[in-house]
Short mmCIF file of N, CA and C in Angstrom, two decimals:
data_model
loop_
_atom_site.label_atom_id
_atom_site.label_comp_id
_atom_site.label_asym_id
_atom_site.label_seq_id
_atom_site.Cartn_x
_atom_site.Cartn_y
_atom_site.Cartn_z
N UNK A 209 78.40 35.70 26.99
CA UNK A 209 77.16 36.00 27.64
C UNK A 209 76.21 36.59 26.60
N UNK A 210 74.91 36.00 26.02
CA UNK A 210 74.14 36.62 25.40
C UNK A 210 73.25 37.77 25.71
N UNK A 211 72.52 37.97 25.00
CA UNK A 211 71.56 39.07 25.25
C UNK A 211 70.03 38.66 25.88
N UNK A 212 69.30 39.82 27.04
CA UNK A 212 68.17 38.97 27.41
C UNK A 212 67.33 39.42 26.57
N UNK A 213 66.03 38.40 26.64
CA UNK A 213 65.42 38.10 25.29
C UNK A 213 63.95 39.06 25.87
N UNK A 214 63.71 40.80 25.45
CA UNK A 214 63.08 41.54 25.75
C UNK A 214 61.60 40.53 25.42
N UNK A 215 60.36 40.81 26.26
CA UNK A 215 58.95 40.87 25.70
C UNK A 215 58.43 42.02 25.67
N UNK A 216 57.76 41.99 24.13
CA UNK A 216 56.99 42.16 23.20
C UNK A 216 56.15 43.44 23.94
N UNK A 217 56.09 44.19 24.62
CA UNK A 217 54.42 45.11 24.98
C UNK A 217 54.96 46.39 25.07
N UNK A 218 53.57 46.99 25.47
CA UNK A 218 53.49 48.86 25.57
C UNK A 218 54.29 48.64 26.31
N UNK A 219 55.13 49.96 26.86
CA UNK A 219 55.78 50.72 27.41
C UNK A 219 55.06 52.36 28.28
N UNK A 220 54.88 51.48 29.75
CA UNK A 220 53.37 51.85 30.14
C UNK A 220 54.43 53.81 30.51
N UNK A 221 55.11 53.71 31.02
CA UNK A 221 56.27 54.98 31.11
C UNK A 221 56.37 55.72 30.33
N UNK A 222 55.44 56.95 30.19
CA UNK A 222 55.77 57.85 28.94
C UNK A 222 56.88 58.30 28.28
N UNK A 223 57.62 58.75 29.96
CA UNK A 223 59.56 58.72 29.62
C UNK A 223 60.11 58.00 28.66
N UNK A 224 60.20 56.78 29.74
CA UNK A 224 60.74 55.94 28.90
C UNK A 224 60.08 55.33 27.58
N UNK A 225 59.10 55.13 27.13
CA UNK A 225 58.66 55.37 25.66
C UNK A 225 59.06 56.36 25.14
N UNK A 226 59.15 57.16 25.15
CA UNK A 226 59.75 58.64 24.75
C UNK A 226 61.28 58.35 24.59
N UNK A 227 61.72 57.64 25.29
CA UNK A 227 63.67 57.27 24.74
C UNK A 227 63.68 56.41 24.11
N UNK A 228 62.45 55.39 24.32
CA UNK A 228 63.11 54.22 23.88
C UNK A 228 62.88 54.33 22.46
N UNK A 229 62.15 54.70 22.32
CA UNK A 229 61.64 55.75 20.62
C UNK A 229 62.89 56.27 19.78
N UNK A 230 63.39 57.45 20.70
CA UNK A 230 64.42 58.04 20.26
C UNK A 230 65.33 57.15 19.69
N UNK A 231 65.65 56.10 20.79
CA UNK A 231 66.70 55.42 20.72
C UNK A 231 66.81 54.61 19.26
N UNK A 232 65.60 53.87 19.33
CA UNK A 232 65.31 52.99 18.23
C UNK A 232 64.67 53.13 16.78
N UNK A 233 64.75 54.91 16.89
CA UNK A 233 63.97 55.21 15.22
C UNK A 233 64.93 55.48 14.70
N UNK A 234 66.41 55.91 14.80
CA UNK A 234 67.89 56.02 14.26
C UNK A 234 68.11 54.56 13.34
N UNK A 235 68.25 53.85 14.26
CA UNK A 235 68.38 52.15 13.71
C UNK A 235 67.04 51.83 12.78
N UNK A 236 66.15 51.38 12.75
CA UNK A 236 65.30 51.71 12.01
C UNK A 236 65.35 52.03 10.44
N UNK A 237 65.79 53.40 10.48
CA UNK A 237 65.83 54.28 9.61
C UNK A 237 67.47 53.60 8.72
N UNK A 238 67.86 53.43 10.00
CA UNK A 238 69.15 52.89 9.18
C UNK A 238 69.23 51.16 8.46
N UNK A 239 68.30 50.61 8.89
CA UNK A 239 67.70 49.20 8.37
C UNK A 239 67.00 49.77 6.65
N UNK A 240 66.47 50.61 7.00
CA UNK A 240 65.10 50.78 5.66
C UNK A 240 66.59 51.34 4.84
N UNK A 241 67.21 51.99 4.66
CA UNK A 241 68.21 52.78 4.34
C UNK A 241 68.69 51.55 3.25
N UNK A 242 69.48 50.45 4.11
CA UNK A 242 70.31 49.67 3.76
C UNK A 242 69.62 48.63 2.74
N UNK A 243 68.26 48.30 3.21
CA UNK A 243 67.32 47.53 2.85
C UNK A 243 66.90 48.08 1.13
N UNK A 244 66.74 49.19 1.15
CA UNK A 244 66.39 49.83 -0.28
C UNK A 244 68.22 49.97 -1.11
N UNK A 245 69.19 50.26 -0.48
CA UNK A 245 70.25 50.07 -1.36
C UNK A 245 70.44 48.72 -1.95
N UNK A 246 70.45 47.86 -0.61
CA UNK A 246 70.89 45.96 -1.14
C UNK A 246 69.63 45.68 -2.33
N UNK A 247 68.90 46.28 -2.17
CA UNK A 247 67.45 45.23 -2.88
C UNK A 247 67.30 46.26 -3.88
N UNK A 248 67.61 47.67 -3.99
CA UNK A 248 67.19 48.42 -5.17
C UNK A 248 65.80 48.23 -5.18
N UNK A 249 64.97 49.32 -3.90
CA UNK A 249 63.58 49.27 -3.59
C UNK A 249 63.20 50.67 -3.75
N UNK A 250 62.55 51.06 -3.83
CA UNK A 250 61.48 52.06 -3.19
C UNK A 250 60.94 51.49 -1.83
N UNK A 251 61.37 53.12 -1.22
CA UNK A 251 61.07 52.51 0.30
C UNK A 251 60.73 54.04 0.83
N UNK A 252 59.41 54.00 2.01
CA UNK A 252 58.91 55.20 2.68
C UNK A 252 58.60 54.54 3.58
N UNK A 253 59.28 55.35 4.57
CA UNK A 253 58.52 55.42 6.43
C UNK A 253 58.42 56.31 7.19
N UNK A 254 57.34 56.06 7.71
CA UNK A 254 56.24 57.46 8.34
C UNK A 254 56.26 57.21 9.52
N UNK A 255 56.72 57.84 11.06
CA UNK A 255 56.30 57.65 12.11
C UNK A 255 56.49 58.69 12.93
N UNK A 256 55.52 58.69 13.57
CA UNK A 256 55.26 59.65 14.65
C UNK A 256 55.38 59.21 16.16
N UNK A 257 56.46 60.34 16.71
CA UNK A 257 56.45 59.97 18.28
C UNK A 257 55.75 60.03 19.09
N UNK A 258 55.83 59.13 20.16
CA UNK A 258 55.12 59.12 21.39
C UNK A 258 54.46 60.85 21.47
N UNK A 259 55.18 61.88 21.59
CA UNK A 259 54.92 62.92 21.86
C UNK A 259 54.07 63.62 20.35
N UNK A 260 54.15 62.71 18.85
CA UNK A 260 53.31 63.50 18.06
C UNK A 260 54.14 63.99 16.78
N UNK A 261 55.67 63.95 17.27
CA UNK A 261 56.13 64.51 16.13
C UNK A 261 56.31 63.32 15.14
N UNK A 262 56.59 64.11 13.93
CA UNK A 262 56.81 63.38 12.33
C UNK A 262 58.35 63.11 12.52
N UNK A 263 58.37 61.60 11.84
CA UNK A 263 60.33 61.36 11.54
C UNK A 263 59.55 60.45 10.37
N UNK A 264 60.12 60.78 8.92
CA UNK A 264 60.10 60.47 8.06
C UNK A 264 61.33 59.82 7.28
N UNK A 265 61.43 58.75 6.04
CA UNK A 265 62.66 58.47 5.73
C UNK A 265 62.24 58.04 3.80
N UNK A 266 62.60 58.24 3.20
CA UNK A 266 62.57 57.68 1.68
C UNK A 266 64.10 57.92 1.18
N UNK A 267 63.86 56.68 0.27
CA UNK A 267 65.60 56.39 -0.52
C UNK A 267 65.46 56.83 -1.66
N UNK A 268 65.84 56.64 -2.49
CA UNK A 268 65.94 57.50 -3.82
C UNK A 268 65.23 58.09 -4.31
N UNK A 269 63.60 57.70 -4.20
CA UNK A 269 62.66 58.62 -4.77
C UNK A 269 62.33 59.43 -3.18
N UNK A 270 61.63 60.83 -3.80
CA UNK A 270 60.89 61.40 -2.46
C UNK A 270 59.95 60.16 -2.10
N UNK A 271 59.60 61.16 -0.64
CA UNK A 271 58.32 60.10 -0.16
C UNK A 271 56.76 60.28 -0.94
N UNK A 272 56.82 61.47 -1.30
CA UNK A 272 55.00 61.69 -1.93
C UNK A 272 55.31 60.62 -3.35
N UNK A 273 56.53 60.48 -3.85
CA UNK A 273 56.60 59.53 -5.09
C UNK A 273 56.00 58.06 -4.43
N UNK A 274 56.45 57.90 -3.58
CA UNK A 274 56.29 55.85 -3.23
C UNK A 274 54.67 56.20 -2.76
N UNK A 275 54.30 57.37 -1.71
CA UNK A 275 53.35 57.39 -1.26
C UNK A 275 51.61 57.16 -2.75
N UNK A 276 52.25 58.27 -3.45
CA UNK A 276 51.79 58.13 -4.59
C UNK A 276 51.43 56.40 -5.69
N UNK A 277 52.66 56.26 -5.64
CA UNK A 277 52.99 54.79 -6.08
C UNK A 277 51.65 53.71 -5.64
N UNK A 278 51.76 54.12 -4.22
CA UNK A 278 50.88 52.71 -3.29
C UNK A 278 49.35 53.63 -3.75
N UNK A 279 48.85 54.68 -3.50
CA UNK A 279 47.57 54.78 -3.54
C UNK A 279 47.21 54.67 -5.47
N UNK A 280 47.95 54.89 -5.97
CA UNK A 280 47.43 54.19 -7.49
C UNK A 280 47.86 52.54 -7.18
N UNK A 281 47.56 51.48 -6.42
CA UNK A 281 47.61 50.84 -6.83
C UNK A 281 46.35 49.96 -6.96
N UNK A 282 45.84 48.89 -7.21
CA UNK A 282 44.32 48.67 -6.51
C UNK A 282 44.30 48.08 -5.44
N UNK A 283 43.23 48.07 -5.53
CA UNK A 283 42.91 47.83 -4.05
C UNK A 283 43.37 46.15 -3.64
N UNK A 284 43.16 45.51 -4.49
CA UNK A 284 43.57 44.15 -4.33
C UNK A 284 45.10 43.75 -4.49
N UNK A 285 45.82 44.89 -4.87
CA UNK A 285 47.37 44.38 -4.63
C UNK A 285 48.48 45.34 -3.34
N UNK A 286 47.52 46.11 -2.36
CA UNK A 286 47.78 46.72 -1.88
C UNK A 286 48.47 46.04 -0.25
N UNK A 287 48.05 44.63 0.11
CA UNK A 287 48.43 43.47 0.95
C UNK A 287 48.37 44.21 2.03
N UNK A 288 46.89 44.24 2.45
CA UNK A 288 47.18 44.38 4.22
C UNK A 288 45.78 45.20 4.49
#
């Protein structure tokens, strides 16, 4: 039996935005984690909960290092 195939939108339930948050910034964190060991990256992620708070994550270097990194870069190789 597979899995059902969630759509994509807000999460109009503050509650439940509020868990489903919880639930899914662990995993996350544990993707970027794995992602900077296999690939030998510099890697920073910044997010704030539904409710406001900070959950932060960087791999080998601190985060003000990568953060640093991206704002010296120019403006034209910055993609996005």
């Amino acid at each position: 039996m597979g899995r059902v195939k969630l759509q994509i939108k807000r999460i109009e339930n503050n509650t439940n935005r509020q868990v489903t948050f919880s639930k899914r910034r662990n995993g996350l964190i544990k993707k970027a984690y794995e992602l900077s060991i296999l690939c030998d990256i510099d890697i920073a992620l910044i997010m704030f909960s539904p409710s406001g708070r900070l959950s932060h994550f960087s791999g080998r270097k601190r985060i003000e290092d990568v953060l640093a990194r991206y704002v010296n870069l120019p403006e034209n190789d910055r993609g996005g």
